[in-house]
Amino acid sequence: MSNAWTESFSTLAKNLRPSAVSGLFKAIKNPKMISFAGGMPAPEVFPIDKFAEGAHLLKDRGSELLQYGTATEGDSSLRSSLIKFMAPRLGRTVDMEEILLTTGSQQALDLFAWAMFDKGDAIITEEPTYMAALNVFSNHGAQAVGVPCDAEGMMVDKLPALIEKLRGEGKKVKGIYTIVNFQNPGGMTMTVARRQKLAQIAGEYGVPIFEDDPYGYVRYEGEHLPSIFSFDKAGNTLYAGSFSKILSPGVRIGWVCGDREIIRKMSAFKQSTDLCSSPITQALVAEYCEKGYLEQHIPVIADNYRKRRDAMEESLQRHMKPLDVTWVKPEGGFFFWLKMPGVDCEKLMTICLEKMVAFVVGTAFCIDPEAGRNYCRLNFTYCKPDKIEEGIRRMAEAIQSLRK
Amino acid sequence: MSNAWTESFSTLAKNLRPSAVSGLFKAIKNPKMISFAGGMPAPEVFPIDKFAEGAHLLKDRGSELLQYGTATEGDSSLRSSLIKFMAPRLGRTVDMEEILLTTGSQQALDLFAWAMFDKGDAIITEEPTYMAALNVFSNHGAQAVGVPCDAEGMMVDKLPALIEKLRGEGKKVKGIYTIVNFQNPGGMTMTVARRQKLAQIAGEYGVPIFEDDPYGYVRYEGEHLPSIFSFDKAGNTLYAGSFSKILSPGVRIGWVCGDREIIRKMSAFKQSTDLCSSPITQALVAEYCEKGYLEQHIPVIADNYRKRRDAMEESLQRHMKPLDVTWVKPEGGFFFWLKMPGVDCEKLMTICLEKMVAFVVGTAFCIDPEAGRNYCRLNFTYCKPDKIEEGIRRMAEAIQSLRK
């Protein structure tokens, strides 16, 4: 019909391909589909009653909540609650000027990218990593450069040589992006020794760190580890959190903590992108936190998801281990990352969708898609254990039929 | 402290200056300040009780609303309501694939910019125009080119020569941005003849139009005019609306309607910027609309704001007219735009803030700041009539002291 649009699109828009995930979104709406695809919390664990206690706010504070937010940085009582909540993890109580609330932690990535990247700048990430972070970096003209990972997380010893190589090529290294706990998609957690080392390298080389931690509070066993932020005496680390996995994605609230200068820049870009986040959802979450419900709820989530993780681990042992599939058992978070030697994950996906099981192909998480060719990411938090067993059984069947 | 940040900022971030408005935000928090500055609705007219009727949704549909939104495009029942609501204005009922809900209409501008601009592309705007639109365009590397306005809106007859000139310079003209009704900051409304002409020019030259209409439903007298969208048979027009001025800015919901291709691209960029808007506020607004409350509420707003507009008009006649200040009386919307010959608005601002009156300086709305040097934008919806009279009186005093 209209050519004015298609002829006028930006280069980015012209080159947009439907993402691996957006196609999936339609498939997983089929209620018969067993979905290991999305990073979605289980609806059964939402604290609906306690959250809904805040409903009175719509009336009692209506004239304030229906208005524009008074601060781009977000609701001050929610910021105060988060500052207390995070102090053990961050090693100190940050100031009010060191925290910014965002419209989900996805927005934190976008604002970080606005503040940091000129076209052609480099950002170092784990490989594999969160696909939507790769999209943001790429949209903003940055080049993501991957560092391999093992069961202890990003292999940080490789960083000095990589930074020097990139600088030798004339590139500016604008950040190191890491998902420290129960990595997406890898499932592994960076060891304390590597966190310390990473903070030290960032300090020596003057490279900022984006420490993304949406899953960190969802731990099934073992001790919480101190953040990179807590080891970083130079103030080079921006720590990002989210309510999506510990309370609700629907509230669309994430946060970032760090140096005042970067917080101020991100806040300025927030004004251009959505002015402010909703005072309504912020007030609901603030009251929920002030009542102490968040701390009470986290163990409930962990207990529920631990069972699901264990169910998936057992099903994998039963059906996948005989097929030479390998993985790191995650101590928390949402995902298993399966290595399937000799299996093309995109072909596997096609067969699995016919069998009504969905997952995300490994290629989606890799800067070099070929690096993810033999991998799949499986979410275990959304499905109940009986579905998990059935889904893994079907996937194993699909692998066998592919190998024939 | 940390140099890794300041040394690593993007060129954009380095060049960011505190906006004219963000400084003001602090000043207007002083309860003694008479603020004509923000484009804020009056808290007295928020339909708090009717909106709060939706509180039951937090409990009754908790497991759905606390989850990620099922569609990036937004809540389908809210999209359906908006399609019906807008049909008279748009001249037809658009399809579900032709509408996208956004996190406030500010996000619609950002997504449009993602979809359209490569560095150096041109976007034609009214001069003066909405300052936060200019920021978005500039952040995305586009060059805004202004077209002067008179009491009938953008002088569209100037467009063909301007488009040809820009094209002759090798520029791609990626859009024409217009605030058709009760323009921000100008207050004037584009005539029907100019709307038709604009649609025709856009068709002939193959240039998309962004028809921004946050104020259109807030009309104090006269008939609603058909949209440019309704005259555009080529489908070159994207129409944007918002709940901010007719219900609540706190819900953070805007919308855009237009060609499926541009909607699809904007939706893809939305996934990178905030994944989805909050299902909670969308559901609250959807129920409010389904009950027919929106249509009932709009006349309530208009009645309230008409009195405030008339109060400001009377005060301006009394205090400003003798000072050779001129303006177009707005038939709707939120703003008066005052021309003050010989008065430097930035100097005026400094004096007025001391007198505890705030407004926005004209320079903030102009591509060439000098073009706005003798202008001020005054909001009349936020203050009650007695405050309006007092504020205008003080401003007139300030002008007299400046001219001495």
Short mmCIF file of N, CA and C in Angstrom, two decimals, chain A residues 327-395:
data_model
loop_
_atom_site.label_atom_id
_atom_site.label_comp_id
_atom_site.label_asym_id
_atom_site.label_seq_id
_atom_site.Cartn_x
_atom_site.Cartn_y
_atom_site.Cartn_z
N TRP A 327 25.12 -30.28 30.83
CA TRP A 327 24.66 -28.99 31.37
C TRP A 327 25.29 -28.73 32.72
N VAL A 328 25.22 -27.48 33.18
CA VAL A 328 25.60 -27.11 34.56
C VAL A 328 24.31 -26.97 35.36
N LYS A 329 24.20 -27.70 36.45
CA LYS A 329 22.97 -27.58 37.27
C LYS A 329 22.97 -26.20 37.93
N PRO A 330 21.97 -25.37 37.64
CA PRO A 330 21.98 -24.00 38.18
C PRO A 330 21.60 -23.97 39.66
N GLU A 331 22.31 -23.18 40.43
CA GLU A 331 22.00 -23.03 41.87
C GLU A 331 20.85 -22.06 42.11
N GLY A 332 20.36 -21.47 41.06
CA GLY A 332 19.27 -20.52 41.19
C GLY A 332 18.82 -20.10 39.80
N GLY A 333 17.97 -19.10 39.76
CA GLY A 333 17.58 -18.56 38.48
C GLY A 333 16.52 -19.36 37.76
N PHE A 334 16.52 -19.24 36.46
CA PHE A 334 15.39 -19.70 35.65
C PHE A 334 15.73 -20.74 34.60
N PHE A 335 17.04 -21.00 34.33
CA PHE A 335 17.37 -21.72 33.10
C PHE A 335 18.36 -22.86 33.24
N PHE A 336 18.14 -23.89 32.42
CA PHE A 336 19.17 -24.87 32.08
C PHE A 336 19.66 -24.54 30.67
N TRP A 337 20.94 -24.77 30.46
CA TRP A 337 21.56 -24.52 29.14
C TRP A 337 22.16 -25.85 28.71
N LEU A 338 21.55 -26.44 27.72
CA LEU A 338 21.93 -27.80 27.32
C LEU A 338 22.87 -27.79 26.12
N LYS A 339 23.95 -28.52 26.27
CA LYS A 339 24.85 -28.73 25.13
C LYS A 339 24.51 -30.08 24.53
N MET A 340 24.22 -30.10 23.24
CA MET A 340 23.76 -31.30 22.56
C MET A 340 24.66 -31.60 21.38
N PRO A 341 25.72 -32.34 21.62
CA PRO A 341 26.69 -32.56 20.54
C PRO A 341 26.02 -33.14 19.29
N GLY A 342 26.33 -32.55 18.18
CA GLY A 342 25.83 -33.09 16.92
C GLY A 342 24.38 -32.77 16.59
N VAL A 343 23.72 -32.00 17.47
CA VAL A 343 22.31 -31.68 17.20
C VAL A 343 22.19 -30.22 16.76
N ASP A 344 21.58 -30.00 15.63
CA ASP A 344 21.31 -28.63 15.17
C ASP A 344 20.05 -28.15 15.89
N CYS A 345 20.23 -27.16 16.77
CA CYS A 345 19.11 -26.77 17.64
C CYS A 345 17.94 -26.18 16.86
N GLU A 346 18.21 -25.59 15.71
CA GLU A 346 17.09 -25.02 14.95
C GLU A 346 16.24 -26.13 14.31
N LYS A 347 16.91 -27.17 13.86
CA LYS A 347 16.15 -28.32 13.35
C LYS A 347 15.38 -28.99 14.49
N LEU A 348 16.05 -29.07 15.65
CA LEU A 348 15.40 -29.68 16.81
C LEU A 348 14.13 -28.91 17.18
N MET A 349 14.25 -27.60 17.12
CA MET A 349 13.12 -26.73 17.45
C MET A 349 11.91 -27.02 16.56
N THR A 350 12.16 -27.15 15.26
CA THR A 350 11.06 -27.41 14.33
C THR A 350 10.33 -28.70 14.72
N ILE A 351 11.10 -29.73 15.02
CA ILE A 351 10.47 -31.00 15.41
C ILE A 351 9.74 -30.87 16.74
N CYS A 352 10.39 -30.17 17.67
CA CYS A 352 9.79 -30.04 19.00
C CYS A 352 8.47 -29.27 18.96
N LEU A 353 8.42 -28.22 18.14
CA LEU A 353 7.17 -27.46 18.08
C LEU A 353 6.03 -28.35 17.57
N GLU A 354 6.35 -29.26 16.67
CA GLU A 354 5.32 -30.22 16.23
C GLU A 354 4.89 -31.13 17.37
N LYS A 355 5.82 -31.44 18.23
CA LYS A 355 5.51 -32.28 19.40
C LYS A 355 4.98 -31.44 20.55
N MET A 356 4.74 -30.16 20.30
CA MET A 356 4.18 -29.26 21.30
C MET A 356 5.08 -29.05 22.52
N VAL A 357 6.39 -28.87 22.24
CA VAL A 357 7.32 -28.43 23.28
C VAL A 357 8.10 -27.26 22.71
N ALA A 358 8.26 -26.20 23.49
CA ALA A 358 8.98 -25.03 23.00
C ALA A 358 10.17 -24.72 23.91
N PHE A 359 11.24 -24.21 23.32
CA PHE A 359 12.41 -23.75 24.07
C PHE A 359 13.03 -22.64 23.23
N VAL A 360 14.17 -22.10 23.64
CA VAL A 360 14.82 -21.11 22.79
C VAL A 360 16.15 -21.69 22.28
N VAL A 361 16.36 -21.51 20.97
CA VAL A 361 17.56 -22.05 20.33
C VAL A 361 18.80 -21.30 20.82
N GLY A 362 19.90 -22.01 20.93
CA GLY A 362 21.13 -21.43 21.44
C GLY A 362 21.69 -20.30 20.58
N THR A 363 21.43 -20.39 19.28
CA THR A 363 21.95 -19.37 18.37
C THR A 363 21.48 -17.96 18.74
N ALA A 364 20.31 -17.86 19.39
CA ALA A 364 19.75 -16.55 19.73
C ALA A 364 20.61 -15.81 20.76
N PHE A 365 21.43 -16.55 21.50
CA PHE A 365 22.17 -15.93 22.61
C PHE A 365 23.62 -15.64 22.28
N CYS A 366 23.99 -15.90 21.03
CA CYS A 366 25.41 -15.82 20.69
C CYS A 366 25.69 -14.71 19.69
N ILE A 367 26.79 -14.03 19.90
CA ILE A 367 27.22 -12.98 18.98
C ILE A 367 27.53 -13.65 17.64
N ASP A 368 28.22 -14.75 17.71
CA ASP A 368 28.42 -15.59 16.53
C ASP A 368 27.42 -16.75 16.63
N PRO A 369 26.31 -16.67 15.89
CA PRO A 369 25.25 -17.66 16.06
C PRO A 369 25.77 -19.10 16.00
N GLU A 370 26.81 -19.33 15.20
CA GLU A 370 27.32 -20.70 15.08
C GLU A 370 27.76 -21.26 16.43
N ALA A 371 28.21 -20.36 17.30
CA ALA A 371 28.67 -20.81 18.62
C ALA A 371 27.53 -21.42 19.44
N GLY A 372 26.29 -21.08 19.07
CA GLY A 372 25.16 -21.60 19.84
C GLY A 372 24.41 -22.71 19.14
N ARG A 373 24.93 -23.13 18.01
CA ARG A 373 24.24 -24.10 17.14
C ARG A 373 23.81 -25.38 17.88
N ASN A 374 24.63 -25.86 18.80
CA ASN A 374 24.33 -27.15 19.47
C ASN A 374 23.78 -26.96 20.89
N TYR A 375 23.20 -25.79 21.13
CA TYR A 375 22.70 -25.51 22.47
C TYR A 375 21.21 -25.15 22.48
N CYS A 376 20.59 -25.39 23.62
CA CYS A 376 19.21 -24.95 23.83
C CYS A 376 19.08 -24.38 25.24
N ARG A 377 18.24 -23.35 25.38
CA ARG A 377 17.93 -22.83 26.72
C ARG A 377 16.56 -23.31 27.14
N LEU A 378 16.50 -23.88 28.32
CA LEU A 378 15.22 -24.38 28.84
C LEU A 378 14.88 -23.66 30.14
N ASN A 379 13.70 -23.05 30.15
CA ASN A 379 13.21 -22.44 31.39
C ASN A 379 12.47 -23.50 32.20
N PHE A 380 12.68 -23.49 33.51
CA PHE A 380 12.00 -24.50 34.34
C PHE A 380 11.03 -23.89 35.35
N THR A 381 10.90 -22.56 35.36
CA THR A 381 10.06 -21.95 36.40
C THR A 381 8.58 -21.87 36.02
N TYR A 382 8.31 -21.92 34.73
CA TYR A 382 6.93 -21.65 34.29
C TYR A 382 6.04 -22.89 34.34
N CYS A 383 6.61 -24.05 33.99
CA CYS A 383 5.80 -25.29 33.93
C CYS A 383 5.83 -26.05 35.26
N LYS A 384 4.75 -26.74 35.52
CA LYS A 384 4.72 -27.60 36.70
C LYS A 384 5.51 -28.88 36.43
N PRO A 385 5.98 -29.56 37.53
CA PRO A 385 6.86 -30.71 37.37
C PRO A 385 6.36 -31.80 36.40
N ASP A 386 5.07 -32.12 36.42
CA ASP A 386 4.61 -33.19 35.52
C ASP A 386 4.75 -32.80 34.06
N LYS A 387 4.52 -31.53 33.78
CA LYS A 387 4.71 -31.03 32.41
C LYS A 387 6.18 -31.06 32.04
N ILE A 388 7.03 -30.73 33.00
CA ILE A 388 8.46 -30.72 32.74
C ILE A 388 8.92 -32.11 32.29
N GLU A 389 8.50 -33.12 33.04
CA GLU A 389 8.90 -34.50 32.68
C GLU A 389 8.42 -34.84 31.26
N GLU A 390 7.18 -34.51 30.97
CA GLU A 390 6.64 -34.84 29.65
C GLU A 390 7.37 -34.06 28.55
N GLY A 391 7.65 -32.82 28.81
CA GLY A 391 8.34 -32.00 27.80
C GLY A 391 9.75 -32.50 27.51
N ILE A 392 10.48 -32.85 28.56
CA ILE A 392 11.85 -33.34 28.36
C ILE A 392 11.83 -34.70 27.63
N ARG A 393 10.85 -35.52 27.97
CA ARG A 393 10.72 -36.82 27.28
C ARG A 393 10.53 -36.59 25.77
N ARG A 394 9.66 -35.66 25.44
CA ARG A 394 9.40 -35.38 24.01
C ARG A 394 10.65 -34.82 23.33
N MET A 395 11.36 -33.94 24.04
CA MET A 395 12.59 -33.39 23.45
C MET A 395 13.60 -34.49 23.16
#
